[in-house]
Structures are given as C-alpha cells and as structure tokens.
C-alpha cells in the first residue's frame, strides 16, 4: 500500500523535495542502410575511415543492443517499427508507395494497412508531443497512411525509399521528375533547392533543431528521426567528402563521408536537447533499418558478418543499435545486452514507458493481425537480463530461435567482406554467391558461429526438424494481401493537386 502510494505521488511529482517527474522524452533514430562495420564502436582497432565520435559517445554512456534485428530492407522494417508488428504480419513487400488495389480498402496499399494504429497515435494518447523528420517509406496512399495519419503532430520528409539529396526528386510523371518532400499535410513548396546548405540532411537538421527549440519541455516529446543517410544516391557536400579523399574506393569514400555528416547532425541534436534541459529525462534509441548494402548496391560494409541488405544473413538483419540518454538507469550505462530485440518491440516498449495499452482495437475491428511487440524496458533498465523474445521470424525464409537460425530457399550474398570494403581488389569478392538451402533449409548456431560459416543441417537433423516445425507455424500466420499495382491516380494527384510533388492520392 505504502509503495503504491509513494509511486503514485512520485508520478505526479508530490514527493517532498522532488522535481515534478515527467514521462521521459523519447528520440527514436532509425538510420538508413547503415553497415555493421560503418560505425566507430564496431571498429576495433579504430580506423580513420569511420569517424563517429558523437555516436560512439552515446554508446559509451548507453546500452549496446548487440542482438537487435530488422527486416532485410527498408519499407518492411519501417512498417514494423511504426505498427509494432513483425514484418510478416504487416508488410514484407518493399514496393513503391504508389501501389493501390481498389478492391481492398483496408490492406490494398503499400506498407501499413489503413486500419492499424501507429505508435505516435499511442504516444499522443499518453500526452506526448509527436514529430517525424526524414524518411517515411511506410505508406502514402491516403491521408491515414501519412505520418500525420499515424499520429504525428508534424512531419517533414519523403515517402519513397529515397530521393535526390539536392532536388528531392524521385521518379517521374509523364517524363517530368516529381519532388518527394512533404510537410505534415501539404507539399513542402519552396523548401527544395540546390547548394550545400540545401543538402537534404541539412534540411532535416534544421527541422530537428527547430522542433527542439520550440518544444515546451514540460510536455513529453516523442521525436522520430529517420535520416536519409546512408541510403543512396551517394551524395554529400564537398566539405565532408574532402575529409575522406584518402580512401581509394569512391563508393567507400562517399559512404564514410556521409556517415561522418550524420554523426555531426547527431552531435547538434544532442547538444540542443542538453541545452534545453531535456537530456536527463530522455531516452535516445538508435537502430539501422537493415544491414549495409554491399556490392553492387552501395558502399557499406558489415564485416565480419555475412551478406548485407536484401539478404537474410546476419549482415542483412542484425543491425547497429543502442539506447542512450539520462533516462537509462545508471547501472546500465556502458553495458551491452545480448537479449533479442526486434524493431517491432519498440511499440510495446514505448507504450509501457508512456503508460498506455499497446492493444490495437482499430486493427482488431478490421480483422488485421494484432501487435507482436514485447515490452523491452525490463531488459533495458536491468530489472532482468533475459529478453522475453526468444524467436525472430526475420522473414518467410529465415527464423532465429534460441541460438539457432534456419534459412530456406536460395539465399544470395552468401559471402564475407574484409575490414576495408568495398575496395579495389575485387569488390564483388565472394559476396555474390548464392547458397541453395532448399526446402529443408540451412542451419546455423549464431551464438557459437555469428559469421554463419558452418551449416549444421546434416550434422544436427533433430534440431533442423524442430526449426522446420517452428518455421511452419510462423508461415501459417503470414499476412500477405494483394497490394495492387502502381496507380495512375498517384501521378494525377502529383501533377494536378500538388504542383509536382508526391502526396496521398486516395481519399
Ligand atoms: C477502416 O478505416 C477506414 C478509414 O479510417 C474506416 O472508414 C473503416 O470503417 C475502417 N474499417 C473497419 C472494418 O474498421
Ligand atoms: C577487399 O575486398 C575483398 C572482398 O571483395 C575482401 O576479401 C578483402 O578482405 C578486402 N580487403 C580488405 C583490406 O579489407
Ligand atoms: C500524361 O500525358 C497524357 C498524354 O499526353 C495525358 O493524357 C495525361 O493526362 C498526362 N498525365 C498527367 C498526370 O498529367
Ligand atoms: C517544385 C518547387 O517547389 N520548386 C521550387 C524550388 O525552389 C525554387 C527556389 O528556391 C523555386 O523557384 C521552385 O519553384
């Protein structure tokens, strides 16, 4: 009784001598296409190619999430984070946001079905101010699919997988390029431009700092920052490129310059939050949306992990991730956890921190899959060192359960890189090989063999059988509606309604 009363009192800030305890501010940063070897804290010995002092500092004062998983590519990962579902229960299709199937008003769209509740809707319900900056790639077809429709008070960014860093153009209608830059509920007219000050990540930095400076710190903040960096096209201001001119491979030079640019944005954002007095009551969560894209798809490197973006090897799905900020209990700082966490788990975790029920009633009414999310706060805060998540159904081809992983079918990028990659010797190396795992599957012990070098399928038949059975169970729950085709309505809206910008095209 006494404990309950005390907890209640401290929640409303009435314990003598205590400042009013506010729900913690949360920053969720989802970096794009960031390779395992493309961050300083994963480089031992350090290399002058990977310069991320601000991020490394956050890790040093934070908790490294050493077994944190995403989907093997962008849109399914982002849909998973926003909806709290595993990708196989929301969308595992990396299609353009212009898709539409008029026969299905609930799920006949790209990315998240219309009738699922987004994490920001939950955070708003808990009293948070909610803002999105950067890449969305979780649906665009109707206003319900946009960040605003998913609960963000404001948003600033683009809907597609990527755009140009200087013109913000991606794809075209009748031969004319269309700009992808949206400002909450309208095209971001007049914000585009050329020149280093108009680099897209610079626009995002400006918006982030503006949000922080205008925010009233007595309201809890939920800020979702999804940088364009380090997705292609490989573009970066010369000032950054020049710092890395000693790198002999052009893609690697651009890529590392972009990583360094992002690190500066992180430094500026963290300084602004500290200056505003928000840092001590803040959780800064960081993850990549998938592994780094390896040759021929980009300049990233997941060394020593196998494969990369678009593959289900560890290099495609086990991603850089950590939690930092003053809300992280002291005893967890500078630590590392090997507990399994999937991007889908942040939904339940944020709901628990904010004190709202993660159940999605709206989705239940429309007979959509429920939220899959586990609350990871007990693991992150050190109340337990065991993750509630034992299985990662990474895709319909890959399942991790306990220490084991089964992969079914043809799995591309079945090779490894070196510490300096891509490089002049032979950028393709062995990375373009395909491993034919067939219907019965390849089996790895990812705890003893994190680089997936030894296929145990023939030496551990009982384990293989057990993993096959588990895979079948997940496969039976696969959610895969017909999402239609690129709709001409998207171009009609871009041209006739939005003056050359992409935006929602179905009411
Ligand atoms: C799905 O959402 C739409 C738009 O918000 C709404 O009109 C419709 O009633 C919902 N459908 C169901 C079955 O809940
Ligand atoms: C260069 O790349 C190849 C793979 O393409 C790799 O085997 C080799 O280790 C790399 N060299 C270095 C120094 O990392
Ligand atoms: C594209 O061009 C065709 C043929 O000129 C025209 O009929 C159509 O309206 C145009 N579409 C848009 C979205 O402008
Ligand atoms: C499509 C669009 O808004 N383009 C604008 C980009 O910015 C220049 C000036 O900076 C405007 O003239 C364009 O109209």
XYZ file of C-alpha atoms and ligand atoms in Angstrom:
563
model
C 0.000 0.000 0.000
C 2.715 2.413 1.042
C 4.772 1.550 -2.066
C 1.802 2.110 -4.327
C 1.024 5.479 -2.760
C 4.642 6.538 -2.988
C 4.812 5.528 -6.637
C 1.640 7.457 -7.384
C 2.860 10.516 -5.532
C 6.198 10.493 -7.293
C 4.451 10.137 -10.633
C 2.511 13.311 -10.054
C 5.525 14.952 -8.506
C 4.382 15.448 -4.944
C 7.202 13.682 -3.089
C 8.875 16.300 -0.922
C 11.950 17.854 -2.458
C 11.489 16.054 -5.774
C 11.010 17.921 -9.005
C 7.887 17.046 -10.940
C 8.547 13.700 -12.603
C 7.608 13.855 -16.230
C 7.231 10.963 -18.596
C 10.599 10.621 -20.330
C 11.208 12.273 -23.685
C 11.945 9.739 -26.415
C 14.030 10.171 -29.555
C 13.882 7.246 -31.982
C 16.575 7.454 -34.641
C 16.294 4.940 -37.489
C 19.383 5.203 -39.690
C 19.130 4.021 -43.305
C 21.348 1.285 -44.785
C 23.980 1.546 -42.044
C 26.506 -1.300 -42.116
C 27.759 -3.152 -39.045
C 31.348 -2.045 -39.732
C 30.355 1.551 -40.570
C 30.276 2.893 -37.030
C 33.216 3.637 -34.754
C 32.116 1.486 -31.819
C 32.192 -1.616 -34.012
C 35.738 -0.898 -35.219
C 38.466 -2.448 -33.142
C 41.160 -1.435 -33.873
C 39.764 2.006 -34.746
C 40.145 3.253 -38.323
C 40.397 6.855 -39.522
C 37.827 5.972 -42.219
C 34.961 5.608 -39.778
C 34.606 8.851 -37.827
C 31.591 8.832 -35.489
C 32.706 10.425 -32.188
C 29.238 11.675 -31.203
C 27.563 8.326 -31.789
C 30.395 6.455 -30.054
C 29.948 8.745 -27.031
C 26.240 7.917 -26.872
C 27.137 4.223 -26.887
C 29.792 4.704 -24.204
C 27.176 6.303 -21.937
C 24.471 3.962 -23.128
C 23.484 0.341 -23.552
C 24.635 -1.502 -26.645
C 21.883 -3.682 -28.133
C 24.099 -6.383 -29.543
C 21.361 -8.688 -30.858
C 18.923 -6.228 -32.389
C 17.119 -7.271 -35.576
C 15.380 -5.616 -38.516
C 13.932 -6.769 -41.821
C 16.425 -7.208 -44.691
C 15.204 -3.998 -46.390
C 13.630 -0.601 -45.804
C 9.857 -0.441 -46.067
C 9.052 -3.636 -44.103
C 11.392 -2.519 -41.286
C 9.782 0.914 -41.096
C 6.284 -0.551 -41.234
C 7.271 -2.908 -38.416
C 8.576 -0.123 -36.179
C 5.529 2.113 -36.693
C 2.919 -0.677 -36.383
C 4.540 -2.903 -33.737
C 4.074 -5.959 -35.959
C 6.711 -8.318 -37.242
C 7.247 -7.633 -40.959
C 5.487 -10.921 -41.854
C 2.397 -9.560 -40.056
C 2.310 -6.069 -41.548
C 4.162 -5.975 -44.892
C 7.239 -7.728 -46.219
C 6.931 -6.043 -49.633
C 9.427 -3.339 -50.499
C 7.156 -1.778 -53.128
C 6.691 1.873 -54.121
C 4.180 3.966 -52.110
C 2.127 4.471 -55.298
C 0.658 0.943 -55.192
C -3.103 0.591 -54.801
C -5.675 -2.208 -55.019
C -9.136 -0.541 -55.089
C -10.796 -3.867 -54.199
C -9.362 -3.850 -50.679
C -9.979 -0.566 -48.778
C -8.207 -1.892 -45.664
C -4.999 -3.540 -46.880
C -4.846 -2.784 -50.610
C -1.979 -0.309 -50.277
C 1.779 -0.266 -49.853
C 3.212 -0.756 -46.379
C 0.958 -0.473 -43.285
C -2.741 -1.361 -43.751
C -5.000 1.636 -43.382
C -6.661 0.402 -40.183
C -3.620 -0.207 -37.999
C -2.799 2.189 -35.164
C 0.619 3.863 -35.405
C 2.965 4.221 -32.443
C 2.623 8.024 -32.494
C -1.168 7.698 -32.027
C -0.399 5.762 -28.841
C 2.130 8.349 -27.703
C -0.363 11.168 -28.313
C -2.895 9.283 -26.218
C -0.254 9.309 -23.454
C 0.135 13.090 -23.703
C 3.265 13.283 -25.841
C 4.003 15.909 -28.492
C 4.894 13.870 -31.594
C 7.117 14.823 -34.525
C 8.572 12.985 -37.511
C 11.577 14.077 -39.549
C 13.105 12.280 -42.554
C 12.285 9.143 -44.461
C 8.824 7.623 -44.054
C 8.525 4.705 -46.523
C 5.603 3.256 -44.563
C 2.759 4.213 -46.929
C 1.362 7.299 -48.681
C -1.859 6.347 -50.498
C -4.400 8.029 -48.182
C -4.031 10.744 -45.533
C -4.359 7.906 -42.961
C -1.094 6.428 -44.297
C 0.985 9.582 -43.825
C 2.909 10.378 -40.623
C 0.084 12.729 -39.602
C -2.434 9.931 -40.123
C -0.327 7.702 -37.864
C -0.352 10.243 -35.047
C 2.462 12.713 -35.680
C 1.572 16.349 -34.909
C 4.084 17.436 -37.540
C 6.157 15.685 -40.166
C 8.833 16.714 -42.633
C 10.336 14.272 -45.094
C 9.746 11.962 -48.034
C 7.534 8.955 -48.734
C 9.643 6.840 -51.131
C 12.640 4.587 -50.450
C 14.930 7.510 -51.340
C 15.104 10.735 -53.362
C 17.820 13.045 -54.638
C 19.688 14.799 -51.793
C 19.622 18.157 -53.590
C 16.449 18.273 -55.695
C 14.358 15.853 -53.581
C 13.127 14.392 -56.882
C 12.331 10.702 -57.253
C 10.561 9.020 -60.192
C 8.528 10.943 -62.722
C 5.103 11.512 -64.217
C 4.862 11.799 -67.989
C 8.620 12.275 -68.133
C 8.853 15.064 -65.566
C 10.604 14.431 -62.269
C 8.410 14.642 -59.155
C 9.591 16.112 -55.849
C 9.165 13.993 -52.721
C 9.132 16.361 -49.753
C 6.072 16.637 -47.524
C 5.348 18.999 -44.650
C 2.716 17.486 -42.293
C -0.336 17.835 -44.546
C 0.956 19.514 -47.698
C 3.842 19.530 -50.158
C 6.912 21.324 -48.801
C 6.818 24.011 -51.519
C 9.770 26.361 -51.660
C 11.960 24.290 -49.343
C 13.761 22.461 -52.146
C 16.859 23.893 -53.756
C 20.475 23.355 -54.620
C 23.761 24.120 -52.908
C 25.374 22.615 -49.816
C 23.046 24.449 -47.432
C 20.137 22.675 -49.107
C 21.547 19.184 -48.723
C 18.551 17.136 -47.620
C 20.104 16.042 -44.335
C 20.824 19.743 -43.638
C 17.107 20.460 -44.116
C 16.340 17.684 -41.651
C 18.852 19.044 -39.135
C 17.233 22.476 -39.413
C 13.823 20.936 -38.715
C 15.097 18.865 -35.771
C 16.688 21.892 -34.117
C 13.558 23.927 -34.759
C 11.383 21.278 -33.074
C 13.650 21.147 -30.024
C 13.915 24.923 -29.726
C 10.133 25.381 -29.900
C 9.291 22.474 -27.619
C 7.879 23.133 -24.157
C 9.934 20.711 -22.018
C 7.080 20.244 -19.537
C 5.354 18.169 -22.247
C 6.960 14.819 -23.042
C 8.416 14.706 -26.552
C 8.303 11.784 -28.986
C 10.634 12.549 -31.871
C 11.106 10.076 -34.723
C 14.159 10.971 -36.782
C 14.778 8.798 -39.832
C 17.830 10.194 -41.647
C 18.228 9.771 -45.406
C 21.865 8.975 -44.682
C 23.368 6.493 -45.554
C 20.992 5.407 -48.342
C 21.923 6.022 -51.973
C 22.338 8.163 -54.006
C 25.861 8.633 -52.630
C 25.864 12.446 -52.347
C 27.490 14.637 -49.721
C 28.781 18.231 -49.502
C 32.424 18.611 -50.646
C 33.493 19.818 -47.235
C 32.804 16.300 -45.933
C 33.977 14.437 -48.993
C 37.356 16.191 -48.830
C 37.990 14.825 -45.336
C 37.890 11.304 -46.761
C 39.743 11.857 -50.046
C 42.485 9.457 -48.852
C 40.099 6.497 -49.355
C 40.956 4.669 -52.576
C 37.430 3.439 -53.393
C 34.949 6.103 -54.475
C 31.798 4.494 -53.027
C 33.541 3.858 -49.720
C 34.812 7.464 -49.669
C 31.307 8.899 -50.197
C 29.735 6.463 -47.787
C 32.115 7.255 -44.925
C 31.804 10.992 -45.571
C 28.016 10.617 -45.265
C 28.333 8.639 -42.029
C 30.510 11.440 -40.673
C 27.889 14.006 -41.743
C 25.214 12.099 -39.847
C 27.430 11.978 -36.778
C 27.613 15.798 -36.819
C 23.812 16.026 -37.017
C 23.561 13.691 -34.016
C 26.055 15.894 -32.157
C 23.973 19.007 -32.879
C 20.716 17.341 -31.883
C 22.124 16.011 -28.621
C 23.632 19.431 -27.763
C 20.283 21.112 -28.428
C 18.449 18.619 -26.199
C 21.013 19.127 -23.433
C 20.876 22.900 -23.720
C 17.123 22.717 -23.401
C 17.499 20.676 -20.200
C 15.764 17.639 -21.687
C 18.631 15.150 -21.781
C 18.453 13.951 -18.172
C 14.906 12.720 -18.712
C 15.337 11.354 -22.209
C 15.785 8.034 -23.945
C 17.736 8.129 -27.226
C 17.098 4.926 -29.171
C 19.088 4.197 -32.317
C 18.885 1.409 -34.880
C 19.561 0.785 -38.537
C 16.644 -0.283 -40.743
C 18.667 -3.149 -42.238
C 22.292 -4.098 -42.798
C 24.567 -2.123 -45.096
C 24.074 -2.626 -48.846
C 27.131 -4.395 -50.242
C 28.417 -4.538 -53.807
C 26.893 -3.839 -56.279
C 24.276 -1.969 -54.239
C 26.385 0.577 -52.330
C 29.473 1.425 -50.328
C 28.640 -0.219 -46.999
C 30.352 -2.986 -45.048
C 29.008 -5.452 -42.491
C 32.368 -7.047 -41.650
C 32.722 -9.601 -40.074
C 29.079 -10.579 -40.640
C 27.964 -12.486 -43.735
C 25.947 -10.840 -46.543
C 24.171 -7.494 -46.430
C 20.964 -5.565 -47.098
C 18.407 -7.596 -49.110
C 19.750 -10.881 -47.686
C 18.698 -12.794 -44.567
C 22.281 -13.431 -43.435
C 23.227 -11.701 -40.197
C 24.802 -8.880 -42.235
C 21.331 -8.044 -43.611
C 19.255 -8.242 -40.436
C 21.424 -7.921 -37.296
C 21.927 -4.168 -37.083
C 23.731 -1.407 -35.208
C 21.549 -0.448 -32.246
C 21.826 1.141 -28.812
C 19.942 3.119 -26.182
C 21.344 6.234 -24.507
C 20.199 9.331 -22.606
C 19.608 10.267 -18.995
C 16.524 8.093 -18.516
C 18.675 4.976 -18.879
C 19.413 3.706 -15.349
C 22.986 4.429 -14.266
C 23.893 0.791 -13.766
C 23.103 0.014 -17.428
C 25.400 2.670 -18.878
C 28.450 1.372 -20.689
C 26.891 -2.114 -20.801
C 25.917 -4.433 -23.613
C 22.965 -6.813 -23.822
C 22.693 -9.948 -25.952
C 18.930 -10.212 -25.398
C 16.988 -10.489 -28.659
C 15.106 -7.340 -29.709
C 13.233 -6.779 -32.974
C 12.277 -3.360 -34.376
C 8.644 -4.388 -33.748
C 9.347 -4.397 -30.000
C 9.760 -0.638 -29.663
C 5.987 -0.161 -29.991
C 5.252 -2.125 -26.828
C 8.302 -0.686 -25.092
C 7.347 2.924 -25.793
C 3.727 2.238 -24.795
C 4.936 0.763 -21.483
C 7.206 3.742 -20.815
C 4.391 6.147 -21.678
C 1.837 4.199 -19.651
C -0.655 3.289 -22.404
C -2.137 -0.006 -23.526
C -0.459 -1.264 -26.730
C -3.574 -3.197 -27.841
C -4.745 -2.139 -31.303
C -8.562 -2.085 -31.199
C -8.907 -0.370 -34.569
C -6.964 -3.196 -36.256
C -8.946 -5.863 -34.409
C -12.189 -4.373 -35.755
C -10.821 -4.682 -39.288
C -9.624 -8.274 -38.593
C -5.973 -7.356 -39.039
C -3.054 -9.075 -37.226
C -2.528 -7.858 -33.643
C 0.586 -6.106 -32.291
C 3.555 -8.531 -31.850
C 5.576 -6.244 -29.655
C 7.297 -7.211 -26.379
C 7.997 -4.622 -23.703
C 11.806 -4.472 -23.556
C 12.025 -1.931 -20.750
C 12.681 -4.574 -18.039
C 15.655 -5.811 -20.107
C 16.919 -2.330 -20.986
C 16.560 -0.967 -17.453
C 18.268 -4.001 -15.912
C 15.315 -5.453 -13.971
C 16.090 -8.676 -15.834
C 18.840 -9.856 -18.143
C 16.570 -12.200 -20.080
C 14.718 -10.954 -23.146
C 11.072 -12.002 -23.436
C 11.714 -12.505 -27.163
C 13.158 -15.945 -27.957
C 12.252 -16.056 -31.661
C 12.998 -13.674 -34.519
C 10.898 -14.674 -37.535
C 13.036 -12.439 -39.726
C 11.220 -13.186 -42.999
C 9.313 -16.043 -44.628
C 12.729 -17.535 -45.420
C 14.552 -17.069 -42.121
C 13.826 -17.853 -38.484
C 16.025 -17.426 -35.433
C 15.009 -19.374 -32.341
C 17.305 -19.521 -29.332
C 20.875 -19.969 -30.561
C 19.826 -21.396 -33.922
C 18.836 -19.980 -37.282
C 17.210 -21.742 -40.225
C 17.281 -20.347 -43.766
C 15.113 -21.783 -46.520
C 15.379 -21.478 -50.322
C 18.025 -19.586 -52.283
C 19.883 -17.058 -50.134
C 22.011 -14.544 -52.030
C 25.082 -12.605 -50.865
C 26.448 -15.746 -49.246
C 29.903 -14.331 -48.615
C 32.070 -12.140 -46.439
C 33.948 -8.861 -46.857
C 37.141 -7.550 -45.233
C 37.689 -4.644 -42.852
C 38.146 -2.233 -45.792
C 35.284 -2.773 -48.153
C 34.409 -2.171 -50.949
C 37.982 -1.994 -52.212
C 39.906 -2.040 -55.445
C 40.995 -5.702 -55.343
C 37.671 -7.281 -56.225
C 34.638 -5.555 -54.755
C 32.358 -8.470 -55.649
C 34.610 -10.910 -53.829
C 32.592 -13.915 -52.745
C 29.606 -11.775 -51.784
C 27.618 -12.510 -54.929
C 27.467 -16.276 -54.285
C 24.087 -17.875 -53.622
C 23.641 -20.603 -51.059
C 20.968 -23.087 -52.066
C 19.346 -24.056 -48.787
C 16.399 -25.792 -50.448
C 13.079 -26.630 -48.808
C 14.683 -28.403 -45.854
C 16.924 -25.448 -45.009
C 20.423 -24.492 -43.835
C 21.059 -24.452 -40.101
C 23.485 -22.267 -38.129
C 24.335 -21.780 -34.487
C 24.578 -17.978 -34.490
C 25.839 -17.842 -30.912
C 28.912 -20.039 -31.486
C 29.195 -19.113 -35.141
C 27.990 -15.489 -35.585
C 29.582 -15.356 -39.051
C 27.438 -18.267 -40.292
C 30.329 -20.306 -41.647
C 29.249 -23.829 -40.672
C 25.961 -25.248 -41.981
C 24.796 -27.788 -39.353
C 21.796 -29.106 -41.322
C 23.248 -32.582 -41.862
C 25.024 -32.929 -38.510
C 22.012 -31.859 -36.372
C 18.941 -33.440 -38.014
C 16.770 -33.252 -34.862
C 17.453 -29.551 -34.398
C 16.778 -28.975 -38.091
C 13.430 -30.732 -37.794
C 12.480 -28.683 -34.728
C 13.344 -25.452 -36.576
C 11.379 -26.551 -39.649
C 8.305 -27.136 -37.464
C 8.652 -23.712 -35.851
C 9.033 -22.040 -39.251
C 5.852 -23.714 -40.452
C 3.934 -22.274 -37.502
C 5.040 -18.749 -38.352
C 4.391 -19.294 -42.039
C 0.778 -20.197 -41.226
C 0.320 -16.639 -39.861
C 1.823 -14.877 -42.914
C -0.134 -11.719 -43.790
C 0.155 -11.045 -47.493
C -2.782 -9.123 -49.014
C -2.911 -8.098 -52.687
C -1.486 -4.581 -52.685
C -2.247 -3.903 -56.345
C -0.022 -2.031 -58.781
C 1.427 1.446 -59.239
C -1.731 3.532 -59.591
C -2.163 6.285 -62.238
C -4.005 8.206 -59.504
C -0.633 8.903 -57.849
C 0.647 10.851 -60.861
C -2.687 12.592 -61.324
C -2.509 13.888 -57.770
C 1.170 14.837 -58.107
C 0.536 16.868 -61.246
C -2.958 18.254 -60.715
C -3.226 18.605 -56.960
C 0.264 19.075 -55.530
C 2.131 21.077 -58.212
C 4.811 18.486 -58.926
C 5.100 16.816 -55.518
C 4.152 13.325 -54.359
C 1.336 13.018 -51.840
C -1.755 10.983 -50.891
C -3.859 10.094 -53.936
C -6.874 8.251 -52.479
C -9.302 9.951 -50.057
C -11.016 1.223 -41.710
O -10.634 2.582 -41.699
C -11.470 3.416 -42.501
C -10.838 4.790 -42.599
O -10.341 5.249 -41.394
C -12.860 3.434 -41.898
O -13.698 4.245 -42.654
C -13.396 1.987 -41.887
O -14.635 1.944 -41.232
C -12.423 1.048 -41.188
N -12.861 -0.322 -41.421
C -13.096 -1.178 -40.425
C -13.557 -2.542 -40.829
O -12.922 -0.907 -39.248
C 38.802 -6.249 -50.114
O 37.603 -6.876 -50.533
C 37.639 -8.285 -50.588
C 36.259 -8.796 -50.981
O 35.819 -8.246 -52.116
C 37.972 -8.866 -49.244
O 38.091 -10.246 -49.341
C 39.245 -8.264 -48.693
O 39.463 -8.717 -47.391
C 39.144 -6.744 -48.700
N 40.373 -6.156 -48.221
C 40.453 -5.556 -47.034
C 41.780 -4.982 -46.682
O 39.536 -5.470 -46.267
C 0.195 12.356 -69.255
O 0.124 12.534 -70.667
C -1.068 12.029 -71.249
C -0.931 12.130 -72.749
O -0.426 13.375 -73.124
C -2.262 12.787 -70.686
O -3.462 12.287 -71.263
C -2.299 12.638 -69.201
O -3.340 13.429 -68.655
C -0.975 13.050 -68.573
N -0.999 12.738 -67.155
C -0.809 13.616 -66.211
C -0.879 13.110 -64.815
O -0.561 14.765 -66.459
C 8.812 22.342 -57.020
C 9.297 23.529 -56.261
O 8.773 23.918 -55.228
N 10.349 24.113 -56.787
C 10.900 25.292 -56.196
C 12.286 25.010 -55.663
O 12.866 26.203 -55.161
C 12.971 27.235 -56.130
C 13.634 28.441 -55.477
O 14.475 28.069 -54.448
C 11.604 27.616 -56.680
O 11.744 28.580 -57.698
C 10.933 26.377 -57.232
O 9.603 26.692 -57.626
